[in-house]
C-alpha cells in the first residue's frame, strides 16, 4: 500500500498478508522457544557430572571414619576379653574391617580420579554456561526482531484501516454536501467513479433537465456553469480524480451544451 488511501481490495490483501506473516512468525518463535530450552541441556549434564565427582571425593572420607570406628570397637572387645581373662572373639569385626579397607582402596582410586577431573569439569561447565547465555541472547534477539516485524506490519495495517475509514467519512461528507446542492441523493453522486461523472448524474435532476438535450436554454447556462464548477471543486476536494485513466475530456458540444458522451477512450482519439 502506497501513500494514498488504500482501497478495500488492498486492505483485504494486506490483512491476509499480515495474518500469514503473523502465523509464520509465531511458528518460528515456537521453534526458537524449543531451541532455547535445549540450550541449557549441556549445562545441566555438566552440573550433574560435577555433583557426581564431588560425591566421589567425599565418599573415601566416610569409609575412613567407618574403619576407625570398627577398629575402636575391636580394641574395646579385646580389652573386655583381657579383663575377663578369656580369648577375644574379633572375627566378625576383622571381616568388616577388611571389607571396608577394600572399599576404601576403590574409593581412593575414584577419589584421585575425581580430584583430577574436577578442574576440567568446572572449566567445561563455565564454558558451557557462557555459550548457553550467548546463544540464549541470540535467540531472544531473533524473537524480538520477529515480534517487531509482525507488530510493525499489524500497526501499519491498522493505520491504513484508520486512514481508509477517515477518508470514507470525509468523502461521504463531501458527497452529501454536493448532493444537497444539486437536490439529488448522495448515493447518486457517490456511485460515479469521477467528479465529472457526478456532474452528469446531477444533470439528471429536474433542476437541470432543460440542459440535457433538445430545448437547450442558453439563458440559464451561466448559472449552470457556476454550479457545475462548484460541484467539481467539492467532489475533487474529496480526492476523486477528474478524468478517468486512458480517457480524453470532451465535456462540451460546439454549441456550448454538455456532451452526452464526455469521455472517449484513448485509442479512439
Coordinates of C-alpha atoms in Angstrom, one line a residue:
X1 CA 0.0 0.0 0.0
X2 CA 1.4 3.4 -1.0
X3 CA 1.0 6.8 0.5
X4 CA -2.5 7.3 -0.9
X5 CA -5.5 5.9 0.9
X6 CA -5.8 2.1 0.4
X7 CA -8.9 0.5 -1.3
X8 CA -11.0 -2.3 0.2
X9 CA -9.2 -4.8 -2.0
X10 CA -5.8 -3.6 -1.0
X11 CA -6.8 -3.6 2.7
X12 CA -8.1 -7.2 2.3
X13 CA -4.9 -8.4 0.7
X14 CA -2.8 -6.6 3.3
X15 CA -4.8 -8.1 6.1
X16 CA -4.3 -11.6 4.6
X17 CA -0.6 -10.9 4.2
X18 CA -0.3 -9.7 7.8
X19 CA -2.3 -12.7 9.1
X20 CA 0.0 -15.1 7.1
X21 CA 3.1 -13.2 8.4
X22 CA 1.8 -13.4 12.0
X23 CA 1.1 -17.2 11.7
X24 CA 4.6 -17.9 10.2
X25 CA 6.3 -15.6 12.8
X26 CA 4.7 -17.3 15.8
X27 CA 5.5 -20.7 14.3
X28 CA 9.2 -19.6 14.0
X29 CA 9.1 -18.2 17.6
X30 CA 7.8 -21.6 18.8
X31 CA 10.8 -23.3 17.1
X32 CA 13.1 -20.8 18.7
X33 CA 11.5 -21.5 22.1
X34 CA 12.2 -25.2 21.8
X35 CA 15.7 -24.4 20.8
X36 CA 16.2 -22.2 23.8
X37 CA 15.1 -24.9 26.1
X38 CA 17.7 -27.2 24.6
X39 CA 20.4 -24.6 25.1
X40 CA 20.6 -25.4 28.8
X41 CA 20.9 -29.2 28.3
X42 CA 24.8 -29.3 28.1
X43 CA 25.0 -27.1 31.3
X44 CA 22.6 -29.5 33.2
X45 CA 24.7 -32.5 32.2
X46 CA 28.0 -31.0 33.3
X47 CA 26.4 -29.8 36.5
X48 CA 25.3 -33.4 37.1
X49 CA 28.8 -34.6 36.4
X50 CA 30.3 -32.1 38.8
X51 CA 27.9 -33.2 41.6
X52 CA 28.8 -36.9 40.9
X53 CA 32.6 -36.1 41.1
X54 CA 32.2 -34.1 44.3
X55 CA 30.2 -37.0 45.8
X56 CA 33.1 -39.4 44.8
X57 CA 35.6 -37.2 46.6
X58 CA 33.7 -37.3 49.9
X59 CA 33.0 -41.0 49.8
X60 CA 36.5 -42.1 50.8
X61 CA 36.5 -39.9 53.9
X62 CA 33.3 -41.6 55.1
X63 CA 34.8 -45.0 54.7
X64 CA 37.9 -44.0 56.7
X65 CA 35.6 -42.9 59.5
X66 CA 33.8 -46.3 59.4
X67 CA 37.1 -48.2 59.6
X68 CA 38.3 -46.1 62.5
X69 CA 35.0 -46.9 64.3
X70 CA 35.3 -50.6 63.7
X71 CA 38.9 -50.7 64.9
X72 CA 37.9 -48.8 68.1
X73 CA 35.2 -51.4 68.7
X74 CA 37.7 -54.2 68.2
X75 CA 40.1 -52.7 70.7
X76 CA 37.2 -52.4 73.2
X77 CA 36.3 -56.0 72.7
X78 CA 39.9 -57.1 73.2
X79 CA 40.2 -55.1 76.4
X80 CA 37.0 -56.6 77.8
X81 CA 38.2 -60.1 77.0
X82 CA 41.6 -59.4 78.6
X83 CA 39.8 -58.2 81.8
X84 CA 37.6 -61.2 81.9
X85 CA 40.6 -63.5 81.2
X86 CA 39.1 -65.0 78.1
X87 CA 40.2 -65.1 74.4
X88 CA 38.9 -62.2 72.4
X89 CA 36.5 -63.0 69.5
X90 CA 37.1 -60.3 66.9
X91 CA 36.4 -62.5 63.8
X92 CA 33.3 -60.6 62.7
X93 CA 35.0 -57.2 63.3
X94 CA 38.1 -58.2 61.4
X95 CA 36.0 -59.3 58.4
X96 CA 34.1 -56.0 58.5
X97 CA 37.4 -54.0 58.7
X98 CA 38.9 -56.0 55.7
X99 CA 35.7 -55.3 53.7
X100 CA 35.8 -51.6 54.5
X101 CA 39.6 -51.4 53.7
X102 CA 38.9 -53.0 50.3
X103 CA 36.1 -50.5 49.6
X104 CA 38.5 -47.7 50.8
X105 CA 41.1 -48.7 48.2
X106 CA 38.4 -48.5 45.4
X107 CA 37.1 -45.2 46.8
X108 CA 40.6 -43.7 47.0
X109 CA 41.2 -44.6 43.3
X110 CA 37.9 -43.0 42.4
X111 CA 38.7 -40.1 44.7
X112 CA 42.0 -39.4 42.9
X113 CA 40.3 -39.6 39.5
X114 CA 37.6 -37.3 40.7
X115 CA 40.2 -34.9 42.1
X116 CA 41.9 -34.8 38.7
X117 CA 38.7 -34.4 36.7
X118 CA 37.2 -31.7 38.9
X119 CA 39.1 -28.7 37.5
X120 CA 38.4 -29.8 33.9
X121 CA 34.7 -30.3 34.6
X122 CA 34.5 -26.9 36.3
X123 CA 36.2 -25.3 33.3
X124 CA 33.9 -27.1 30.8
X125 CA 30.9 -26.1 32.9
X126 CA 31.8 -22.4 32.9
X127 CA 32.4 -22.5 29.1
X128 CA 29.0 -24.2 28.6
X129 CA 27.3 -21.6 30.7
X130 CA 28.9 -18.7 28.7
X131 CA 28.0 -20.4 25.4
X132 CA 24.4 -21.0 26.7
X133 CA 24.0 -17.4 27.7
X134 CA 25.3 -16.2 24.4
X135 CA 23.0 -18.5 22.4
X136 CA 20.0 -17.6 24.5
X137 CA 20.7 -13.9 23.9
X138 CA 20.9 -14.5 20.2
X139 CA 17.6 -16.4 20.3
X140 CA 15.9 -13.7 22.4
X141 CA 17.2 -11.1 19.9
X142 CA 15.8 -13.1 17.0
X143 CA 12.4 -13.4 18.7
X144 CA 12.4 -9.7 19.4
X145 CA 13.1 -8.9 15.7
X146 CA 10.4 -11.3 14.6
X147 CA 7.9 -9.7 17.0
X148 CA 8.9 -6.2 16.0
X149 CA 8.4 -7.0 12.3
X150 CA 4.9 -8.5 12.8
X151 CA 3.9 -5.7 15.2
X152 CA 5.0 -3.0 12.7
X153 CA 3.1 -4.8 10.0
X154 CA 0.0 -5.0 12.1
X155 CA 0.3 -1.4 13.2
X156 CA 0.8 -0.3 9.6
X157 CA -2.4 -2.2 8.6
X158 CA -4.3 -0.6 11.5
X159 CA -3.1 2.9 10.4
X160 CA -4.2 2.2 6.8
X161 CA -7.6 1.0 8.0
X162 CA -8.0 4.1 10.1
X163 CA -7.0 6.3 7.1
X164 CA -9.4 4.4 4.9
X165 CA -12.3 4.9 7.4
X166 CA -11.5 8.6 7.8
X167 CA -11.2 9.1 4.0
X168 CA -14.5 7.4 3.5
X169 CA -16.1 9.6 6.1
X170 CA -14.6 12.7 4.5
X171 CA -15.7 11.7 1.1
X172 CA -19.2 10.9 2.3
X173 CA -19.5 14.3 3.8
X174 CA -18.4 15.9 0.5
X175 CA -20.8 13.8 -1.5
X176 CA -23.7 14.7 0.9
X177 CA -22.8 18.4 0.5
X178 CA -22.7 18.2 -3.3
X179 CA -25.8 16.1 -3.5
X180 CA -27.8 18.5 -1.3
X181 CA -26.6 21.4 -3.5
X182 CA -28.0 19.7 -6.6
X183 CA -31.1 18.2 -4.9
X184 CA -30.1 14.6 -5.6
X185 CA -29.4 11.6 -3.4
X186 CA -25.8 11.3 -2.1
X187 CA -25.7 7.7 -3.4
X188 CA -26.4 9.0 -6.9
X189 CA -23.3 11.1 -6.7
X190 CA -21.1 8.6 -4.7
X191 CA -21.6 5.8 -7.2
X192 CA -20.0 7.7 -10.1
X193 CA -16.2 7.0 -10.3
X194 CA -15.1 10.6 -11.0
X195 CA -16.3 14.1 -10.3
X196 CA -17.3 14.7 -13.9
X197 CA -19.5 11.6 -13.9
X198 CA -21.0 13.0 -10.8
X199 CA -21.8 16.2 -12.7
X200 CA -23.7 14.1 -15.3
X201 CA -25.5 12.4 -12.6
X202 CA -26.5 15.8 -11.2
X203 CA -27.8 16.8 -14.6
X204 CA -30.4 14.1 -14.3
X205 CA -32.1 16.1 -11.6
X206 CA -35.2 18.1 -12.5
X207 CA -33.3 21.3 -11.8
X208 CA -31.1 20.8 -14.9
X209 CA -33.4 18.8 -17.1
X210 CA -33.6 21.5 -19.8
X211 CA -29.8 21.2 -20.3
X212 CA -29.8 17.6 -21.3
X213 CA -30.6 17.8 -25.0
X214 CA -33.3 19.4 -27.2
X215 CA -34.6 22.7 -25.9
X216 CA -31.3 23.8 -24.6
X217 CA -31.8 27.2 -23.0
X218 CA -28.6 29.2 -23.1
X219 CA -30.1 31.8 -20.9
X220 CA -29.5 29.7 -17.8
X221 CA -26.1 28.4 -18.9
X222 CA -24.0 30.8 -16.9
X223 CA -25.8 29.9 -13.6
X224 CA -25.5 26.2 -14.5
X225 CA -21.8 26.5 -15.3
X226 CA -21.2 28.2 -11.9
X227 CA -23.0 25.4 -10.1
X228 CA -21.1 22.8 -12.2
X229 CA -17.7 24.3 -11.4
X230 CA -18.7 24.4 -7.7
X231 CA -19.7 20.7 -7.8
X232 CA -16.5 19.7 -9.5
X233 CA -14.4 21.5 -6.8
X234 CA -16.4 19.9 -4.0
X235 CA -16.1 16.4 -5.4
X236 CA -12.5 16.7 -6.4
X237 CA -11.8 18.1 -2.9
X238 CA -12.7 14.6 -1.7
X239 CA -9.8 13.2 -3.6
X240 CA -11.7 11.9 -6.7
X241 CA -9.8 12.3 -10.0
X242 CA -11.4 14.5 -12.7
X243 CA -10.6 12.3 -15.7
X244 CA -10.5 8.5 -15.8
X245 CA -7.2 7.0 -16.8
X246 CA -6.9 6.4 -20.5
X247 CA -9.8 8.8 -21.3
X248 CA -9.9 12.2 -23.0
X249 CA -12.1 15.0 -21.8
X250 CA -14.7 16.3 -24.3
X251 CA -17.2 17.9 -22.0
X252 CA -18.9 20.4 -24.2
X253 CA -20.6 20.4 -27.6
X254 CA -19.8 23.1 -30.2
X255 CA -23.0 25.0 -29.1
X256 CA -21.9 25.1 -25.5
X257 CA -24.2 22.3 -24.3
X258 CA -23.0 19.4 -22.2
X259 CA -21.7 16.5 -24.2
X260 CA -23.7 13.3 -23.6
X261 CA -20.5 11.3 -24.1
X262 CA -18.0 13.4 -22.3
X263 CA -15.1 10.9 -22.5
X264 CA -13.5 8.9 -25.3
X265 CA -11.1 6.0 -24.8
X266 CA -7.5 7.0 -25.6
X267 CA -7.4 4.7 -28.6
X268 CA -10.4 6.5 -30.2
X269 CA -9.0 10.0 -30.0

